[in-house]
mmCIF file of C-alpha atoms and ligand atoms in Angstrom:
data_model
loop_
_atom_site.group_PDB
_atom_site.id
_atom_site.type_symbol
_atom_site.label_atom_id
_atom_site.label_comp_id
_atom_site.label_asym_id
_atom_site.label_seq_id
_atom_site.Cartn_x
_atom_site.Cartn_y
_atom_site.Cartn_z
ATOM 1 C CA MET A 1 -0.055 0.429 0.004
ATOM 2 C CA ARG A 2 1.442 3.000 -0.920
ATOM 3 C CA THR A 3 1.510 6.067 1.985
ATOM 4 C CA PRO A 4 -0.519 8.897 0.607
ATOM 5 C CA PHE A 5 1.403 12.183 -0.141
ATOM 6 C CA ILE A 6 0.610 15.658 0.200
ATOM 7 C CA ALA A 7 2.339 18.185 -0.468
ATOM 8 C CA ALA A 8 1.832 22.336 -1.086
ATOM 9 C CA ASN A 9 3.028 24.316 -3.379
ATOM 10 C CA TRP A 10 3.014 28.136 -2.615
ATOM 11 C CA LYS A 11 4.504 29.675 -6.009
ATOM 12 C CA MET A 12 6.416 32.719 -4.812
ATOM 13 C CA HIS A 13 4.268 34.203 -1.920
ATOM 14 C CA LYS A 14 4.802 34.114 2.078
ATOM 15 C CA THR A 15 7.591 35.664 3.318
ATOM 16 C CA VAL A 16 9.638 34.232 6.199
ATOM 17 C CA ALA A 17 8.170 35.610 9.067
ATOM 18 C CA GLU A 18 4.313 34.222 7.117
ATOM 19 C CA THR A 19 6.596 30.971 6.397
ATOM 20 C CA VAL A 20 7.206 30.317 10.190
ATOM 21 C CA THR A 21 3.824 31.647 11.447
ATOM 22 C CA PHE A 22 1.830 29.184 8.699
ATOM 23 C CA VAL A 23 4.368 26.486 10.095
ATOM 24 C CA THR A 24 4.496 26.131 13.261
ATOM 25 C CA GLU A 25 0.132 26.523 13.432
ATOM 26 C CA PHE A 26 0.382 23.572 10.913
ATOM 27 C CA ARG A 27 2.441 20.884 12.508
ATOM 28 C CA GLY A 28 0.004 21.462 15.488
ATOM 29 C CA LEU A 29 -2.534 20.052 13.469
ATOM 30 C CA VAL A 30 -1.414 17.534 11.571
ATOM 31 C CA LYS A 31 0.909 16.099 14.553
ATOM 32 C CA ASP A 32 -1.213 13.028 14.868
ATOM 33 C CA ILE A 33 -1.155 12.585 11.155
ATOM 34 C CA LYS A 34 1.536 9.437 10.978
ATOM 35 C CA ASP A 35 -0.451 8.171 7.671
ATOM 36 C CA VAL A 36 0.568 10.858 4.674
ATOM 37 C CA GLU A 37 3.283 11.874 3.624
ATOM 38 C CA ILE A 38 3.245 16.005 3.857
ATOM 39 C CA VAL A 39 5.328 18.322 2.992
ATOM 40 C CA VAL A 40 5.525 21.546 2.932
ATOM 41 C CA ALA A 41 7.514 23.729 -0.303
ATOM 42 C CA PRO A 42 7.913 27.721 0.656
ATOM 43 C CA PRO A 43 10.608 29.787 -1.934
ATOM 44 C CA PHE A 44 14.578 29.597 -1.703
ATOM 45 C CA THR A 45 14.431 32.519 1.252
ATOM 46 C CA ALA A 46 11.960 30.968 3.389
ATOM 47 C CA LEU A 47 13.899 27.546 3.000
ATOM 48 C CA HIS A 48 15.897 27.503 6.042
ATOM 49 C CA ALA A 49 13.486 28.935 8.493
ATOM 50 C CA ALA A 50 10.691 26.813 7.774
ATOM 51 C CA ALA A 51 12.673 23.388 8.332
ATOM 52 C CA GLU A 52 13.436 24.859 11.523
ATOM 53 C CA ALA A 53 9.793 25.688 12.177
ATOM 54 C CA ALA A 54 9.627 21.765 10.923
ATOM 55 C CA ARG A 55 11.899 20.650 13.337
ATOM 56 C CA ASN A 56 10.858 16.915 14.704
ATOM 57 C CA SER A 57 7.469 17.786 13.331
ATOM 58 C CA ASN A 58 6.059 15.181 10.583
ATOM 59 C CA VAL A 59 5.674 18.035 8.269
ATOM 60 C CA GLY A 60 8.985 17.623 5.291
ATOM 61 C CA ILE A 61 10.048 20.986 3.525
ATOM 62 C CA ALA A 62 10.549 20.656 -0.341
ATOM 63 C CA ALA A 63 12.646 23.346 -2.673
ATOM 64 C CA GLN A 64 10.581 24.929 -5.703
ATOM 65 C CA ASN A 65 13.264 23.733 -7.915
ATOM 66 C CA LEU A 66 17.015 23.283 -7.682
ATOM 67 C CA TYR A 67 19.602 23.630 -10.278
ATOM 68 C CA TRP A 68 22.374 20.158 -11.498
ATOM 69 C CA GLU A 69 25.750 21.369 -10.529
ATOM 70 C CA ARG A 70 26.828 21.712 -7.202
ATOM 71 C CA GLN A 71 28.005 24.826 -7.229
ATOM 72 C CA GLY A 72 29.569 27.351 -9.450
ATOM 73 C CA ALA A 73 29.477 30.456 -11.704
ATOM 74 C CA PHE A 74 25.733 29.642 -11.957
ATOM 75 C CA THR A 75 24.283 32.973 -10.912
ATOM 76 C CA GLY A 76 20.689 32.887 -8.993
ATOM 77 C CA GLU A 77 21.533 29.037 -9.412
ATOM 78 C CA ILE A 78 20.120 27.134 -5.812
ATOM 79 C CA SER A 79 22.126 23.747 -6.036
ATOM 80 C CA ALA A 80 20.405 20.945 -4.551
ATOM 81 C CA PRO A 81 23.723 20.003 -1.555
ATOM 82 C CA MET A 82 22.177 23.856 -0.605
ATOM 83 C CA ILE A 83 18.341 22.992 -0.468
ATOM 84 C CA ARG A 84 20.114 19.738 2.002
ATOM 85 C CA GLU A 85 21.916 22.453 3.934
ATOM 86 C CA ALA A 86 18.860 24.823 4.753
ATOM 87 C CA GLY A 87 16.964 21.452 5.479
ATOM 88 C CA ALA A 88 14.890 20.395 3.295
ATOM 89 C CA ALA A 89 14.780 16.374 1.994
ATOM 90 C CA TYR A 90 12.449 17.000 -1.313
ATOM 91 C CA GLY A 91 12.232 19.188 -4.830
ATOM 92 C CA ILE A 92 9.696 20.460 -6.786
ATOM 93 C CA ILE A 93 11.091 19.640 -10.694
ATOM 94 C CA GLY A 94 9.426 20.676 -14.198
ATOM 95 C CA HIS A 95 6.660 22.632 -13.137
ATOM 96 C CA SER A 96 4.400 23.139 -15.828
ATOM 97 C CA GLU A 97 6.010 27.379 -14.893
ATOM 98 C CA ARG A 98 8.928 25.838 -15.307
ATOM 99 C CA ARG A 99 8.738 24.999 -18.071
ATOM 100 C CA THR A 100 6.089 27.305 -19.692
ATOM 101 C CA LEU A 101 7.782 30.534 -18.111
ATOM 102 C CA PHE A 102 11.320 29.688 -17.697
ATOM 103 C CA GLY A 103 12.124 27.222 -20.661
ATOM 104 C CA GLU A 104 12.700 23.927 -19.251
ATOM 105 C CA THR A 105 12.599 20.753 -20.747
ATOM 106 C CA ASP A 106 12.682 17.194 -20.438
ATOM 107 C CA ALA A 107 15.715 17.055 -20.742
ATOM 108 C CA SER A 108 16.935 19.589 -18.019
ATOM 109 C CA VAL A 109 14.161 18.342 -16.499
ATOM 110 C CA ASN A 110 16.277 14.740 -16.197
ATOM 111 C CA ARG A 111 19.382 16.363 -14.638
ATOM 112 C CA ARG A 112 17.540 17.925 -11.851
ATOM 113 C CA ILE A 113 16.646 14.926 -10.799
ATOM 114 C CA ALA A 114 19.796 12.959 -11.084
ATOM 115 C CA ALA A 115 21.494 15.885 -8.875
ATOM 116 C CA ALA A 116 18.182 15.918 -6.345
ATOM 117 C CA PHE A 117 19.416 12.087 -5.536
ATOM 118 C CA ALA A 118 22.622 12.658 -5.786
ATOM 119 C CA GLU A 119 21.644 14.201 -2.350
ATOM 120 C CA ARG A 120 18.696 12.421 -1.366
ATOM 121 C CA LEU A 121 16.509 14.977 -2.039
ATOM 122 C CA THR A 122 12.923 12.831 -3.538
ATOM 123 C CA PRO A 123 12.352 14.120 -6.238
ATOM 124 C CA ILE A 124 8.849 15.635 -7.404
ATOM 125 C CA VAL A 125 8.082 15.573 -11.106
ATOM 126 C CA CYS A 126 6.140 17.580 -13.000
ATOM 127 C CA ILE A 127 4.092 16.371 -16.124
ATOM 128 C CA GLY A 128 1.231 17.748 -17.480
ATOM 129 C CA GLU A 129 -0.756 18.084 -20.647
ATOM 130 C CA THR A 130 -1.449 21.932 -21.832
ATOM 131 C CA LEU A 131 -5.403 22.330 -22.793
ATOM 132 C CA ASP A 132 -4.149 22.277 -26.345
ATOM 133 C CA GLN A 133 -2.636 19.159 -25.943
ATOM 134 C CA ARG A 134 -5.374 17.813 -24.738
ATOM 135 C CA GLU A 135 -7.865 19.198 -27.608
ATOM 136 C CA ARG A 136 -5.805 17.204 -30.124
ATOM 137 C CA ASN A 137 -5.970 14.234 -28.388
ATOM 138 C CA GLU A 138 -2.045 14.896 -27.667
ATOM 139 C CA THR A 139 -2.457 13.457 -23.588
ATOM 140 C CA PHE A 140 -0.782 10.523 -23.848
ATOM 141 C CA ALA A 141 1.506 11.165 -26.118
ATOM 142 C CA VAL A 142 2.976 13.802 -23.924
ATOM 143 C CA LEU A 143 3.038 12.147 -21.051
ATOM 144 C CA ASP A 144 5.296 8.914 -22.954
ATOM 145 C CA ARG A 145 7.738 12.164 -23.987
ATOM 146 C CA GLN A 146 8.194 13.254 -20.696
ATOM 147 C CA ILE A 147 7.887 10.169 -18.557
ATOM 148 C CA LYS A 148 10.073 8.347 -21.478
ATOM 149 C CA GLN A 149 13.266 12.432 -21.619
ATOM 150 C CA GLY A 150 12.423 13.161 -17.996
ATOM 151 C CA PHE A 151 13.374 10.029 -16.462
ATOM 152 C CA ASP A 152 16.275 9.020 -18.677
ATOM 153 C CA GLY A 153 18.433 6.281 -16.703
ATOM 154 C CA VAL A 154 16.945 6.450 -13.625
ATOM 155 C CA THR A 155 16.258 2.814 -11.972
ATOM 156 C CA ALA A 156 13.724 1.308 -11.208
ATOM 157 C CA ASP A 157 14.877 1.631 -7.226
ATOM 158 C CA GLU A 158 14.541 5.226 -8.153
ATOM 159 C CA MET A 159 11.999 5.204 -9.106
ATOM 160 C CA ALA A 160 9.545 3.363 -6.571
ATOM 161 C CA LYS A 161 10.934 6.288 -4.588
ATOM 162 C CA LEU A 162 9.971 9.506 -6.274
ATOM 163 C CA VAL A 163 6.790 11.534 -6.642
ATOM 164 C CA ILE A 164 5.143 12.407 -10.064
ATOM 165 C CA ALA A 165 2.661 15.053 -9.792
ATOM 166 C CA TYR A 166 0.240 14.790 -13.000
ATOM 167 C CA GLU A 167 -0.030 18.618 -13.544
ATOM 168 C CA PRO A 168 -2.597 19.005 -16.293
ATOM 169 C CA VAL A 169 -1.932 22.507 -17.110
ATOM 170 C CA TRP A 170 -5.397 23.920 -17.752
ATOM 171 C CA ALA A 171 -6.138 23.098 -14.139
ATOM 172 C CA ILE A 172 -3.444 24.994 -12.320
ATOM 173 C CA GLY A 173 -4.514 27.545 -10.998
ATOM 174 C CA THR A 174 -7.899 28.226 -13.182
ATOM 175 C CA GLY A 175 -10.548 26.625 -10.040
ATOM 176 C CA ARG A 176 -11.060 24.046 -12.998
ATOM 177 C CA ASN A 177 -10.326 20.474 -11.588
ATOM 178 C CA ALA A 178 -9.431 17.678 -13.992
ATOM 179 C CA THR A 179 -12.745 15.122 -12.782
ATOM 180 C CA PRO A 180 -11.406 12.076 -10.855
ATOM 181 C CA ALA A 181 -12.988 10.692 -13.935
ATOM 182 C CA GLN A 182 -9.928 12.865 -16.420
ATOM 183 C CA ALA A 183 -7.236 12.692 -13.188
ATOM 184 C CA SER A 184 -7.721 8.351 -12.727
ATOM 185 C CA GLU A 185 -6.791 7.844 -17.276
ATOM 186 C CA ALA A 186 -4.304 9.946 -16.936
ATOM 187 C CA HIS A 187 -2.500 8.238 -13.185
ATOM 188 C CA GLY A 188 -4.027 4.754 -14.557
ATOM 189 C CA HIS A 189 -1.648 6.038 -17.651
ATOM 190 C CA ILE A 190 1.451 6.980 -15.940
ATOM 191 C CA ARG A 191 1.671 3.678 -14.188
ATOM 192 C CA ALA A 192 1.255 1.393 -17.231
ATOM 193 C CA ARG A 193 4.269 3.639 -18.359
ATOM 194 C CA LEU A 194 6.173 2.739 -15.609
ATOM 195 C CA LEU A 195 5.033 -1.046 -15.340
ATOM 196 C CA GLN A 196 5.927 -2.013 -18.971
ATOM 197 C CA TRP A 197 10.316 0.811 -18.383
ATOM 198 C CA PHE A 198 10.733 0.565 -15.144
ATOM 199 C CA GLY A 199 8.665 -2.920 -14.394
ATOM 200 C CA GLY A 200 6.163 -3.941 -11.292
ATOM 201 C CA GLU A 201 8.697 -2.740 -8.171
ATOM 202 C CA ALA A 202 8.865 0.605 -9.602
ATOM 203 C CA ALA A 203 5.485 1.048 -10.815
ATOM 204 C CA GLY A 204 3.204 -0.457 -7.140
ATOM 205 C CA ARG A 205 5.419 1.911 -4.727
ATOM 206 C CA CYS A 206 5.989 5.144 -6.639
ATOM 207 C CA ARG A 207 3.498 7.621 -5.313
ATOM 208 C CA ILE A 208 1.636 9.700 -8.298
ATOM 209 C CA ILE A 209 -0.059 12.679 -7.471
ATOM 210 C CA TYR A 210 -3.063 15.462 -8.893
ATOM 211 C CA GLY A 211 -1.694 19.101 -9.205
ATOM 212 C CA GLY A 212 -4.806 21.211 -9.819
ATOM 213 C CA SER A 213 -7.053 23.509 -8.326
ATOM 214 C CA VAL A 214 -6.860 21.364 -5.488
ATOM 215 C CA LYS A 215 -9.881 22.909 -2.503
ATOM 216 C CA PRO A 216 -10.486 20.811 0.234
ATOM 217 C CA ASP A 217 -14.088 20.633 -1.718
ATOM 218 C CA ASN A 218 -12.890 18.197 -4.379
ATOM 219 C CA THR A 219 -10.193 16.730 -2.431
ATOM 220 C CA ALA A 220 -11.738 13.165 -1.070
ATOM 221 C CA ALA A 221 -13.318 13.113 -4.714
ATOM 222 C CA LEU A 222 -10.215 12.806 -6.666
ATOM 223 C CA LEU A 223 -8.242 11.354 -3.917
ATOM 224 C CA SER A 224 -10.399 8.028 -3.937
ATOM 225 C CA GLN A 225 -9.167 7.351 -7.626
ATOM 226 C CA PRO A 226 -7.051 4.015 -6.707
ATOM 227 C CA ASP A 227 -4.232 5.072 -8.453
ATOM 228 C CA VAL A 228 -4.442 8.688 -7.254
ATOM 229 C CA ASP A 229 -1.839 8.783 -4.100
ATOM 230 C CA GLY A 230 -2.020 12.675 -2.858
ATOM 231 C CA ALA A 231 -2.172 16.030 -4.260
ATOM 232 C CA LEU A 232 0.543 18.872 -4.741
ATOM 233 C CA VAL A 233 -1.583 22.299 -4.208
ATOM 234 C CA GLY A 234 -0.864 25.413 -4.843
ATOM 235 C CA GLY A 235 -3.530 28.678 -4.274
ATOM 236 C CA ALA A 236 -5.666 26.230 -1.257
ATOM 237 C CA SER A 237 -2.609 25.555 0.833
ATOM 238 C CA MET A 238 -1.884 28.780 1.852
ATOM 239 C CA ASP A 239 -4.639 28.508 3.864
ATOM 240 C CA VAL A 240 -3.476 26.615 7.049
ATOM 241 C CA ARG A 241 -7.477 25.615 7.853
ATOM 242 C CA ASP A 242 -7.494 24.696 4.074
ATOM 243 C CA PHE A 243 -4.365 22.725 3.296
ATOM 244 C CA PHE A 244 -5.468 20.640 6.701
ATOM 245 C CA ALA A 245 -8.134 20.276 5.191
ATOM 246 C CA ILE A 246 -7.250 18.873 2.297
ATOM 247 C CA VAL A 247 -4.407 17.259 4.198
ATOM 248 C CA SER A 248 -7.534 15.363 6.515
ATOM 249 C CA ARG A 249 -9.683 14.465 3.637
ATOM 250 C CA GLY A 250 -6.760 12.768 1.753
ATOM 251 C CA ARG A 251 -5.636 10.826 4.605
ATOM 252 C CA ARG A 252 -9.580 9.225 4.908
ATOM 253 C CA GLU A 253 -10.184 8.664 1.460
ATOM 254 C CA ALA A 254 -7.090 7.340 0.295
ATOM 255 C CA VAL A 255 -6.003 4.316 2.597
HETATM 256 P P1 LIG B 301 -3.031 25.615 -7.917
HETATM 257 O O1 LIG B 301 -3.726 24.133 -7.134
HETATM 258 O O2 LIG B 301 -3.211 26.441 -7.529
HETATM 259 O O3 LIG B 301 -4.214 25.031 -8.887
HETATM 260 O O4 LIG B 301 -1.784 24.577 -8.506
HETATM 261 C C1 LIG B 301 -1.499 23.624 -8.362
HETATM 262 C C2 LIG B 301 -0.230 23.828 -8.222
HETATM 263 O O5 LIG B 301 0.645 24.082 -9.648
HETATM 264 C C3 LIG B 301 0.657 23.062 -8.108
HETATM 265 O O6 LIG B 301 2.011 22.317 -8.677
#
C-alpha cells in the first residue's frame, strides 16, 4: 500500500515571517496524522526557516526547484547540496510554470532528477499536458514523452522512491480541476508506462499525485481514485485551515 503524499506548493508566495507562522500552526494541526507524507514547499528565501519551524515534526520541506550543478558560476541558481543543507528533503522539479515561463525541458528535468538523488533529496517531478494538447488528443503522447525523456537513466529503485505529480496545465490556478475520471485515466496511463518501462516494483511503489485546483471540497473525490496517491496543492495550500482540511480528507479517502 502506498502512503498518500500531500504537498503544498506556495510558488512565489509567503515571506519568512509568514512561513514560520504557517508551519508553526500547521505542525500542531497535523501532529497526529501518521499515515500521510506531508510536505510544504516555500520559496528558497524561507526554506531554512521553514525547516527549523518543522524540526522534529511530521512535516517535510521541499524546494520548488534545484539546479543540477553543485556549485559554480551560475548566478541566481540554487544547488541540491544547498537545499539539503538548508534542511529540505524534497525538491519539486519541472513544474509547468518552470517549463512554460523559464524554458525548462525534459532534458533539464532529467539532469535535475539526477542531482536531487545525488543529494538524497526526493524528487517531486511534474508532468502534464496543456489544453491545446488535450483537445488535439495528445495527452498520452505528451505524458509518454515527458516520462521517457525526463526519466531517462532513472533506475527502477529510484523510480520507486520518487513522486510524480500529474498536473494538467489547464487545471492549474484556473479553478477547473480535472474530474476524478480524467485524473484516473491519466494516472492509470502513467502507471501502465512505469510498469512497462521500469517494472512492477517501481510501478507499484511510485506515488503519482494530482495537482490542479485541488480544494478541500474536491480532495476526497480525486484522491479516492485508485491510482491517485495524493495531491500537489497551490492556491488552497496557502491557508493553513484549507491545507489541513485537504491533508485530513486525503488521509481518510486514500488509505
Ligand atoms: P493550484 O492548486 O493553485 O491550481 O496550483 C496547482 C499547482 O501548480 C501545484 O504545483
